[in-house]
Amino acid sequence: LGLGLGLGLRFGLGISLSAGLSESPTPQAELYFFSLQPYAMMRLALAAALLLALLGASDALKVLVTGAAGRTGSLVLQQLVKAGDQFETKALVRTEKSGKKLRRKMNRRLLSRGDPKFSKEAIVSADVTSTEALASAMDGCDALVVCTSAVPKPKMRSILKFMWKKMVLRKADPGRPEFTWASGPPEDVDWTGQKNQFDAAVAAGVKHVVLVGSMGGTQKDNFLNSIGEGKDGGPGNILAWKRKAEKYLIETGLTYTIVHPGGLLNEKGQQRQLRVGVDDELLADAYRSIPRADVARVCVHALTSDKYRNRSFDLASFKAGEGAVTEELDALIDSLEGKNCDYGKTPELVA
Ligand code: NAP
């Protein structure tokens, strides 16, 4: 803005001066012209300054991160902010409480680096199951990073029962804990909530959607589909609803990057060798976890790399210390040789 204003005043004034000179026939007339035109010159200078400032600001990619208070979403947000002027970042959170928590977390990191605080105005509260606030949240955005998800929450009674059977009765098969949903079932959050986001993105002219999904979407009997209860009283089918939303995203015609991570770890990023695959082939390996920070890194990179446009892939890592740390994320996606996940392999679990 400062540079724009400076250049605007300099060139705006210059333009006004030369415009004035070309219309004034004599030196006296020149003086007369300038004494009569200060407001016109000032307006011209300010208009030029504004134009240059706007041109300068448009260089930054405007990105909205949803699920931004979540564990992966907040890392995406941190990495975007850390990248500096390249991105202008907004965060969408489910509740004002989540927003406060996020701002505290962001500011602890930013202030420790001597950076300015994360602006309150850059955090929007909206439940993605309702379309109301989504349009204004996406207004003016170039890209959207979706990190919202239904969150399974174990039922306390079932945990106690499980522990009792396992540790006191020492049963060989203690069963497993039961789950409920912290903020709504997958049909609402992962299907309707994501569909609402994609519809709002189309309406707002957003160009690129990066979506964090999950590995396991080709497997009918994947354990994750069986946890929690669905709206129809059957299983939660979280992977199936996520997959349905991915297909919808692809059909919108928006540029997309769909990332299916394996088990997520709260560990430092950029410490491991990453690997990509399609159609859950990586699930055949014993180890398929990945730090959330690496998932976030791939999402942020995807925003600016052509190689990640219209791609859907699985993402995991090797164990820490195994292999060479992945530095080149374009080379990582190149290793797929153009392969993408095949949505024809989606089991029909939900209508
Ligand atoms: P997370 O911490 O569970 O965050 C999910 C976010 O979604 C939360 O911030 C939550 O908001 C938000 N959210 C939920 N319902 C919402 C609604 N109705 N409106 C607006 N926001 C809503 O996420 P994560 O564990 O980092 O996982 C990121 C993604 O990876 C998810 O899609 C997950 O399924 C997938 N994944 C997870 C694993 C794993 O091992 N956990 C493995 C593979 C893939 P609040 O903070 O306000 O509750």
Short mmCIF file of C-alpha atoms and ligand atoms in Angstrom, two decimals:
data_model
loop_
_atom_site.label_atom_id
_atom_site.label_comp_id
_atom_site.label_asym_id
_atom_site.label_seq_id
_atom_site.Cartn_x
_atom_site.Cartn_y
_atom_site.Cartn_z
CA LEU A 1 0.00 0.00 0.00
CA GLY A 2 2.86 2.36 0.93
CA LEU A 3 4.64 1.67 -2.33
CA GLY A 4 1.36 2.14 -4.24
CA LEU A 5 0.68 5.42 -2.47
CA GLY A 6 4.22 6.67 -3.03
CA LEU A 7 4.27 5.76 -6.69
CA GLY A 8 0.71 7.00 -7.11
CA LEU A 9 1.53 10.41 -5.68
CA ARG A 10 4.68 10.68 -7.75
CA PHE A 11 3.19 9.55 -11.05
CA GLY A 12 -0.27 10.95 -10.37
CA LEU A 13 1.29 14.34 -9.75
CA GLY A 14 3.47 13.89 -12.81
CA ILE A 15 0.48 13.08 -14.99
CA SER A 16 -1.45 16.08 -13.63
CA LEU A 17 1.51 18.34 -14.21
CA SER A 18 2.05 17.30 -17.79
CA ALA A 19 -1.70 17.42 -18.48
CA GLY A 20 -1.77 20.95 -17.08
CA LEU A 21 1.32 22.03 -19.05
CA SER A 22 0.06 20.81 -22.39
CA GLU A 23 -3.14 22.84 -22.00
CA SER A 24 -1.49 26.08 -20.85
CA PRO A 25 -0.18 28.36 -23.63
CA THR A 26 2.00 30.77 -21.54
CA PRO A 27 4.05 30.61 -18.26
CA GLN A 28 1.45 32.93 -16.62
CA ALA A 29 -1.32 30.70 -17.81
CA GLU A 30 0.57 27.71 -16.37
CA LEU A 31 0.74 29.37 -12.94
CA TYR A 32 -2.93 30.26 -13.17
CA PHE A 33 -3.78 26.66 -14.16
CA PHE A 34 -1.95 25.16 -11.18
CA SER A 35 -3.41 27.63 -8.73
CA LEU A 36 -6.91 26.76 -9.93
CA GLN A 37 -6.49 22.96 -10.20
CA PRO A 38 -5.09 21.69 -6.86
CA TYR A 39 -8.17 19.54 -6.16
CA ALA A 40 -8.21 18.01 -9.62
CA MET A 41 -4.51 17.17 -9.30
CA MET A 42 -5.00 15.70 -5.87
CA ARG A 43 -7.94 13.59 -7.08
CA LEU A 44 -5.91 12.32 -10.02
CA ALA A 45 -2.97 11.49 -7.77
CA LEU A 46 -5.18 9.69 -5.27
CA ALA A 47 -6.95 7.74 -8.01
CA ALA A 48 -3.61 6.63 -9.42
CA ALA A 49 -2.41 5.69 -5.91
CA LEU A 50 -5.53 3.67 -5.28
CA LEU A 51 -5.21 1.90 -8.62
CA LEU A 52 -1.59 1.00 -7.95
CA ALA A 53 -2.39 -0.13 -4.40
CA LEU A 54 -5.20 -2.33 -5.72
CA LEU A 55 -2.94 -3.76 -8.40
CA GLY A 56 -0.31 -4.48 -5.76
CA ALA A 57 -2.79 -6.19 -3.41
CA SER A 58 -4.18 -8.45 -6.13
CA ASP A 59 -0.87 -10.36 -6.27
CA ALA A 60 -1.73 -12.28 -3.11
CA LEU A 61 -3.84 -15.42 -3.53
CA LYS A 62 -6.93 -15.00 -1.35
CA VAL A 63 -7.53 -18.27 0.45
CA LEU A 64 -10.34 -19.34 2.79
CA VAL A 65 -9.52 -22.26 5.09
CA THR A 66 -12.56 -24.04 6.58
CA GLY A 67 -12.33 -26.26 9.63
CA ALA A 68 -9.57 -23.79 10.46
CA ALA A 69 -9.73 -24.42 14.20
CA GLY A 70 -9.21 -28.14 13.62
CA ARG A 71 -5.89 -29.90 13.95
CA THR A 72 -5.04 -29.98 10.23
CA GLY A 73 -6.93 -26.78 9.34
CA SER A 74 -5.00 -24.70 11.89
CA LEU A 75 -1.70 -25.99 10.47
CA VAL A 76 -2.78 -25.05 6.93
CA LEU A 77 -3.65 -21.59 8.23
CA GLN A 78 -0.32 -21.22 10.04
CA GLN A 79 1.65 -22.25 6.98
CA LEU A 80 -0.28 -19.84 4.73
CA VAL A 81 0.32 -16.97 7.14
CA LYS A 82 3.98 -17.92 7.48
CA ALA A 83 4.36 -17.77 3.68
CA GLY A 84 3.83 -13.99 3.97
CA ASP A 85 2.56 -11.78 1.15
CA GLN A 86 2.00 -14.68 -1.21
CA PHE A 87 -1.37 -15.42 0.45
CA GLU A 88 -4.13 -13.38 2.00
CA THR A 89 -5.77 -15.78 4.39
CA LYS A 90 -9.20 -16.03 5.98
CA ALA A 91 -10.36 -18.69 8.43
CA LEU A 92 -13.82 -20.21 8.77
CA VAL A 93 -14.62 -21.78 12.13
CA ARG A 94 -17.77 -23.51 13.37
CA THR A 95 -18.38 -21.40 16.47
CA GLU A 96 -17.11 -18.19 18.02
CA LYS A 97 -15.57 -20.30 20.78
CA SER A 98 -13.54 -22.23 18.17
CA GLY A 99 -12.54 -18.87 16.65
CA LYS A 100 -11.19 -17.59 19.98
CA LYS A 101 -9.27 -20.81 20.51
CA LEU A 102 -7.80 -20.54 17.01
CA ARG A 103 -6.80 -16.90 17.44
CA ARG A 104 -5.01 -17.68 20.71
CA LYS A 105 -3.16 -20.56 19.05
CA MET A 106 -2.21 -18.50 16.00
CA ASN A 107 -1.08 -15.51 18.01
CA ARG A 108 1.11 -17.58 20.33
CA ARG A 109 3.09 -18.64 17.27
CA LEU A 110 2.98 -15.33 15.42
CA LEU A 111 4.01 -13.22 18.39
CA SER A 112 6.83 -15.61 19.29
CA ARG A 113 8.22 -14.92 15.80
CA GLY A 114 7.73 -11.18 16.21
CA ASP A 115 4.96 -11.16 13.57
CA PRO A 116 1.76 -9.12 13.88
CA LYS A 117 -1.33 -10.74 15.45
CA PHE A 118 -3.84 -12.66 13.30
CA SER A 119 -6.63 -10.22 12.59
CA LYS A 120 -9.99 -10.82 14.28
CA GLU A 121 -11.67 -9.76 11.04
CA ALA A 122 -10.01 -12.65 9.19
CA ILE A 123 -11.99 -15.19 11.23
CA VAL A 124 -15.58 -15.95 10.22
CA SER A 125 -17.89 -18.20 12.27
CA ALA A 126 -20.26 -20.34 10.25
CA ASP A 127 -21.69 -23.82 10.47
CA VAL A 128 -21.17 -25.37 7.05
CA THR A 129 -24.44 -27.28 7.31
CA SER A 130 -26.20 -23.95 6.85
CA THR A 131 -25.65 -21.94 3.66
CA GLU A 132 -26.24 -18.55 5.27
CA ALA A 133 -22.78 -17.24 6.07
CA LEU A 134 -20.88 -19.20 3.43
CA ALA A 135 -21.50 -16.80 0.55
CA SER A 136 -20.06 -13.80 2.37
CA ALA A 137 -17.16 -15.87 3.76
CA MET A 138 -16.12 -16.85 0.24
CA ASP A 139 -16.69 -13.48 -1.34
CA GLY A 140 -13.50 -12.35 -3.10
CA CYS A 141 -11.62 -15.61 -2.47
CA ASP A 142 -9.51 -17.28 -5.16
CA ALA A 143 -9.13 -20.61 -3.40
CA LEU A 144 -10.71 -22.71 -0.69
CA VAL A 145 -9.02 -25.30 1.52
CA VAL A 146 -11.60 -27.61 3.10
CA CYS A 147 -10.56 -29.19 6.42
CA THR A 148 -14.03 -29.59 7.93
CA SER A 149 -15.09 -33.03 9.05
CA ALA A 150 -17.51 -34.83 11.30
CA VAL A 151 -15.52 -35.60 14.44
CA PRO A 152 -16.04 -39.02 16.09
CA LYS A 153 -16.18 -38.83 19.87
CA PRO A 154 -16.02 -41.99 22.00
CA LYS A 155 -18.93 -42.46 24.42
CA MET A 156 -17.58 -42.34 27.97
CA ARG A 157 -19.73 -45.26 29.23
CA SER A 158 -18.55 -47.49 26.39
CA ILE A 159 -14.91 -46.67 27.15
CA LEU A 160 -15.36 -47.62 30.80
CA LYS A 161 -17.11 -50.84 29.76
CA PHE A 162 -14.32 -51.61 27.29
CA MET A 163 -11.59 -50.97 29.90
CA TRP A 164 -13.43 -53.10 32.45
CA LYS A 165 -13.67 -56.04 30.07
CA LYS A 166 -10.10 -55.68 28.86
CA MET A 167 -8.21 -54.86 32.04
CA VAL A 168 -10.29 -56.33 34.86
CA LEU A 169 -12.04 -59.28 33.23
CA ARG A 170 -9.11 -59.74 30.80
CA LYS A 171 -11.44 -60.84 28.03
CA ALA A 172 -9.78 -61.87 24.78
CA ASP A 173 -12.38 -59.89 22.83
CA PRO A 174 -13.42 -56.86 24.90
CA GLY A 175 -15.43 -55.44 21.96
CA ARG A 176 -14.76 -51.82 21.11
CA PRO A 177 -15.83 -48.37 22.33
CA GLU A 178 -18.90 -46.76 20.78
CA PHE A 179 -18.77 -43.37 19.09
CA THR A 180 -21.02 -40.39 18.73
CA TRP A 181 -20.43 -37.21 16.63
CA ALA A 182 -19.08 -34.06 18.24
CA SER A 183 -20.59 -31.58 15.76
CA GLY A 184 -23.07 -33.49 13.62
CA PRO A 185 -23.09 -36.78 11.72
CA PRO A 186 -21.09 -37.34 8.50
CA GLU A 187 -24.17 -37.04 6.31
CA ASP A 188 -24.60 -33.45 7.55
CA VAL A 189 -20.97 -32.35 7.89
CA ASP A 190 -19.09 -34.37 5.25
CA TRP A 191 -21.83 -34.49 2.62
CA THR A 192 -24.24 -31.53 3.03
CA GLY A 193 -21.59 -29.34 4.66
CA GLN A 194 -19.03 -29.92 1.91
CA LYS A 195 -21.63 -29.65 -0.86
CA ASN A 196 -22.69 -26.28 0.59
CA GLN A 197 -19.08 -25.13 0.52
CA PHE A 198 -18.59 -26.18 -3.11
CA ASP A 199 -21.85 -24.53 -4.19
CA ALA A 200 -20.84 -21.32 -2.42
CA ALA A 201 -17.40 -21.54 -4.03
CA VAL A 202 -18.93 -21.78 -7.52
CA ALA A 203 -21.25 -18.85 -6.81
CA ALA A 204 -18.38 -16.70 -5.46
CA GLY A 205 -16.10 -17.41 -8.43
CA VAL A 206 -13.54 -19.35 -6.36
CA LYS A 207 -11.16 -21.05 -8.78
CA HIS A 208 -9.50 -23.86 -6.85
CA VAL A 209 -10.64 -26.17 -4.02
CA VAL A 210 -8.15 -28.19 -2.00
CA LEU A 211 -9.95 -30.85 0.03
CA VAL A 212 -8.60 -32.99 2.86
CA GLY A 213 -10.45 -36.31 2.74
CA SER A 214 -9.36 -39.72 3.94
CA MET A 215 -7.84 -42.93 2.76
CA GLY A 216 -10.19 -45.95 2.77
CA GLY A 217 -12.92 -44.61 0.47
CA THR A 218 -12.79 -47.62 -1.87
CA GLN A 219 -13.31 -50.10 1.00
CA LYS A 220 -16.86 -51.06 1.81
CA ASP A 221 -15.88 -52.71 5.09
CA ASN A 222 -13.44 -50.09 6.29
CA PHE A 223 -13.68 -49.76 10.07
CA LEU A 224 -14.22 -45.99 9.83
CA ASN A 225 -17.52 -46.50 8.00
CA SER A 226 -18.80 -48.56 10.91
CA ILE A 227 -18.17 -46.05 13.70
CA GLY A 228 -20.87 -43.73 15.06
CA GLU A 229 -24.48 -43.67 14.05
CA GLY A 230 -25.92 -42.29 10.84
CA LYS A 231 -29.10 -40.21 10.58
CA ASP A 232 -31.00 -43.32 9.52
CA GLY A 233 -29.88 -45.22 12.64
CA GLY A 234 -27.41 -47.29 10.60
CA PRO A 235 -23.62 -46.86 10.63
CA GLY A 236 -22.10 -43.40 10.24
CA ASN A 237 -20.48 -44.26 6.87
CA ILE A 238 -18.12 -41.33 7.18
CA LEU A 239 -15.86 -42.42 4.32
CA ALA A 240 -18.79 -42.98 2.00
CA TRP A 241 -20.24 -39.50 2.65
CA LYS A 242 -16.80 -37.93 2.15
CA ARG A 243 -16.42 -39.79 -1.12
CA LYS A 244 -19.86 -38.67 -2.32
CA ALA A 245 -18.83 -35.06 -1.66
CA GLU A 246 -15.58 -35.54 -3.60
CA LYS A 247 -17.49 -36.79 -6.63
CA TYR A 248 -19.76 -33.76 -6.34
CA LEU A 249 -16.75 -31.44 -6.21
CA ILE A 250 -15.29 -32.96 -9.36
CA GLU A 251 -18.63 -32.59 -11.14
CA THR A 252 -18.84 -28.85 -10.30
CA GLY A 253 -16.01 -28.22 -12.77
CA LEU A 254 -13.99 -26.31 -10.13
CA THR A 255 -10.26 -26.99 -10.19
CA TYR A 256 -9.67 -29.48 -7.38
CA THR A 257 -6.95 -31.15 -5.36
CA ILE A 258 -8.24 -34.02 -3.23
CA VAL A 259 -5.85 -35.41 -0.65
CA HIS A 260 -6.61 -38.73 1.11
CA PRO A 261 -4.22 -38.98 4.04
CA GLY A 262 -3.61 -42.12 6.07
CA GLY A 263 -3.65 -42.01 9.90
CA LEU A 264 -2.87 -38.48 11.06
CA LEU A 265 -0.09 -37.76 13.56
CA ASN A 266 0.54 -34.64 15.60
CA GLU A 267 4.22 -34.47 14.76
CA LYS A 268 6.57 -31.99 13.16
CA GLY A 269 6.41 -31.77 9.38
CA GLN A 270 9.23 -32.01 6.82
CA GLN A 271 10.99 -34.74 8.78
CA ARG A 272 9.91 -37.77 6.75
CA GLN A 273 9.79 -39.29 3.31
CA LEU A 274 6.28 -38.91 1.91
CA ARG A 275 4.59 -41.22 -0.55
CA VAL A 276 1.53 -41.00 -2.72
CA GLY A 277 -0.78 -43.61 -4.23
CA VAL A 278 -4.26 -44.07 -5.60
CA ASP A 279 -7.33 -46.18 -4.78
CA ASP A 280 -6.10 -47.16 -1.31
CA GLU A 281 -3.17 -49.18 -2.61
CA LEU A 282 -1.09 -47.73 0.27
CA LEU A 283 -3.42 -49.42 2.76
CA ALA A 284 -1.80 -52.72 1.82
CA ASP A 285 1.35 -51.55 3.64
CA ALA A 286 1.71 -51.98 7.37
CA TYR A 287 2.63 -48.31 7.88
CA ARG A 288 0.46 -45.57 6.35
CA SER A 289 0.47 -42.68 8.80
CA ILE A 290 1.52 -39.11 8.15
CA PRO A 291 2.02 -35.98 10.28
CA ARG A 292 -0.78 -33.43 9.94
CA ALA A 293 1.89 -30.79 9.30
CA ASP A 294 2.94 -32.65 6.13
CA VAL A 295 -0.66 -32.90 4.94
CA ALA A 296 -0.93 -29.13 5.50
CA ARG A 297 2.29 -28.57 3.58
CA VAL A 298 0.98 -30.53 0.59
CA CYS A 299 -2.30 -28.55 0.69
CA VAL A 300 -0.47 -25.21 0.72
CA HIS A 301 1.86 -26.28 -2.08
CA ALA A 302 -1.12 -27.47 -4.16
CA LEU A 303 -2.49 -23.92 -4.18
CA THR A 304 0.34 -22.69 -6.36
CA SER A 305 1.49 -25.74 -8.31
CA ASP A 306 -0.07 -26.63 -11.66
CA LYS A 307 0.93 -30.24 -11.06
CA TYR A 308 -1.64 -30.52 -8.27
CA ARG A 309 -4.55 -29.22 -10.35
CA ASN A 310 -7.37 -31.71 -10.85
CA ARG A 311 -5.66 -34.44 -8.90
CA SER A 312 -7.03 -36.90 -6.36
CA PHE A 313 -4.53 -39.05 -4.51
CA ASP A 314 -3.66 -40.87 -1.28
CA LEU A 315 -0.87 -39.57 0.95
CA ALA A 316 1.20 -41.29 3.62
CA SER A 317 4.76 -41.27 4.91
CA PHE A 318 7.45 -43.69 5.88
CA LYS A 319 8.37 -43.96 9.55
CA ALA A 320 10.55 -41.14 10.86
CA GLY A 321 14.17 -41.88 10.00
CA GLU A 322 13.30 -44.21 7.12
CA GLY A 323 14.22 -42.99 3.64
CA ALA A 324 15.10 -39.44 2.61
CA VAL A 325 13.03 -36.45 3.76
CA THR A 326 10.75 -35.30 0.93
CA GLU A 327 11.62 -31.77 -0.12
CA GLU A 328 10.25 -31.57 -3.66
CA LEU A 329 6.49 -31.80 -3.63
CA ASP A 330 6.17 -31.51 -7.42
CA ALA A 331 8.42 -34.56 -7.77
CA LEU A 332 6.21 -36.35 -5.23
CA ILE A 333 3.07 -35.98 -7.36
CA ASP A 334 5.08 -36.71 -10.52
CA SER A 335 5.81 -40.13 -9.05
CA LEU A 336 2.15 -41.01 -9.73
CA GLU A 337 2.82 -40.56 -13.45
CA GLY A 338 -0.54 -38.84 -13.91
CA LYS A 339 -2.64 -41.47 -12.10
CA ASN A 340 -5.67 -40.23 -10.16
CA CYS A 341 -8.10 -41.97 -7.81
CA ASP A 342 -10.82 -43.79 -9.71
CA TYR A 343 -14.24 -42.85 -8.37
CA GLY A 344 -15.74 -45.82 -10.20
CA LYS A 345 -14.25 -47.87 -7.34
CA THR A 346 -16.53 -46.25 -4.74
CA PRO A 347 -18.68 -48.81 -2.91
CA GLU A 348 -22.39 -47.97 -2.90
CA LEU A 349 -23.05 -47.43 0.79
CA VAL A 350 -25.02 -44.18 0.70
CA ALA A 351 -27.60 -42.87 -1.72
P1 NAP B 1 -10.31 -32.09 13.16
O1 NAP B 1 -9.28 -31.63 14.12
O2 NAP B 1 -11.26 -33.15 13.64
O3 NAP B 1 -11.10 -30.83 12.64
C1 NAP B 1 -12.34 -30.89 12.02
C2 NAP B 1 -12.85 -29.47 11.98
O4 NAP B 1 -14.12 -29.44 11.33
C3 NAP B 1 -13.02 -28.85 13.37
O5 NAP B 1 -12.33 -27.65 13.43
C4 NAP B 1 -14.52 -28.60 13.47
O6 NAP B 1 -14.88 -27.40 14.11
C5 NAP B 1 -14.89 -28.47 12.00
N1 NAP B 1 -16.31 -28.73 11.82
C6 NAP B 1 -17.00 -29.84 12.18
N2 NAP B 1 -18.29 -29.68 11.89
C7 NAP B 1 -18.43 -28.44 11.36
C8 NAP B 1 -19.53 -27.68 10.90
N3 NAP B 1 -20.76 -28.19 10.91
N4 NAP B 1 -19.31 -26.43 10.43
C9 NAP B 1 -18.06 -25.91 10.41
N5 NAP B 1 -16.96 -26.59 10.83
C10 NAP B 1 -17.15 -27.83 11.30
O7 NAP B 1 -9.60 -32.58 11.81
P2 NAP B 1 -8.34 -33.52 11.64
O8 NAP B 1 -8.33 -34.64 12.63
O9 NAP B 1 -7.13 -32.68 11.53
O10 NAP B 1 -8.68 -34.20 10.23
C11 NAP B 1 -8.66 -33.45 9.02
C12 NAP B 1 -9.29 -34.30 7.93
O11 NAP B 1 -8.52 -35.49 7.74
C13 NAP B 1 -10.70 -34.78 8.24
O12 NAP B 1 -11.45 -34.78 7.06
C14 NAP B 1 -10.52 -36.19 8.72
O13 NAP B 1 -11.64 -37.01 8.54
C15 NAP B 1 -9.38 -36.63 7.81
N6 NAP B 1 -8.58 -37.78 8.27
C16 NAP B 1 -8.35 -37.98 9.61
C17 NAP B 1 -7.55 -39.05 9.99
C18 NAP B 1 -7.19 -39.27 11.43
O14 NAP B 1 -6.32 -40.11 11.70
N7 NAP B 1 -7.80 -38.57 12.34
C19 NAP B 1 -7.02 -39.91 9.03
C20 NAP B 1 -7.27 -39.66 7.69
C21 NAP B 1 -8.04 -38.58 7.33
P3 NAP B 1 -14.72 -27.20 15.72
O15 NAP B 1 -13.24 -27.07 15.94
O16 NAP B 1 -15.45 -25.99 16.02
O17 NAP B 1 -15.31 -28.42 16.34
#
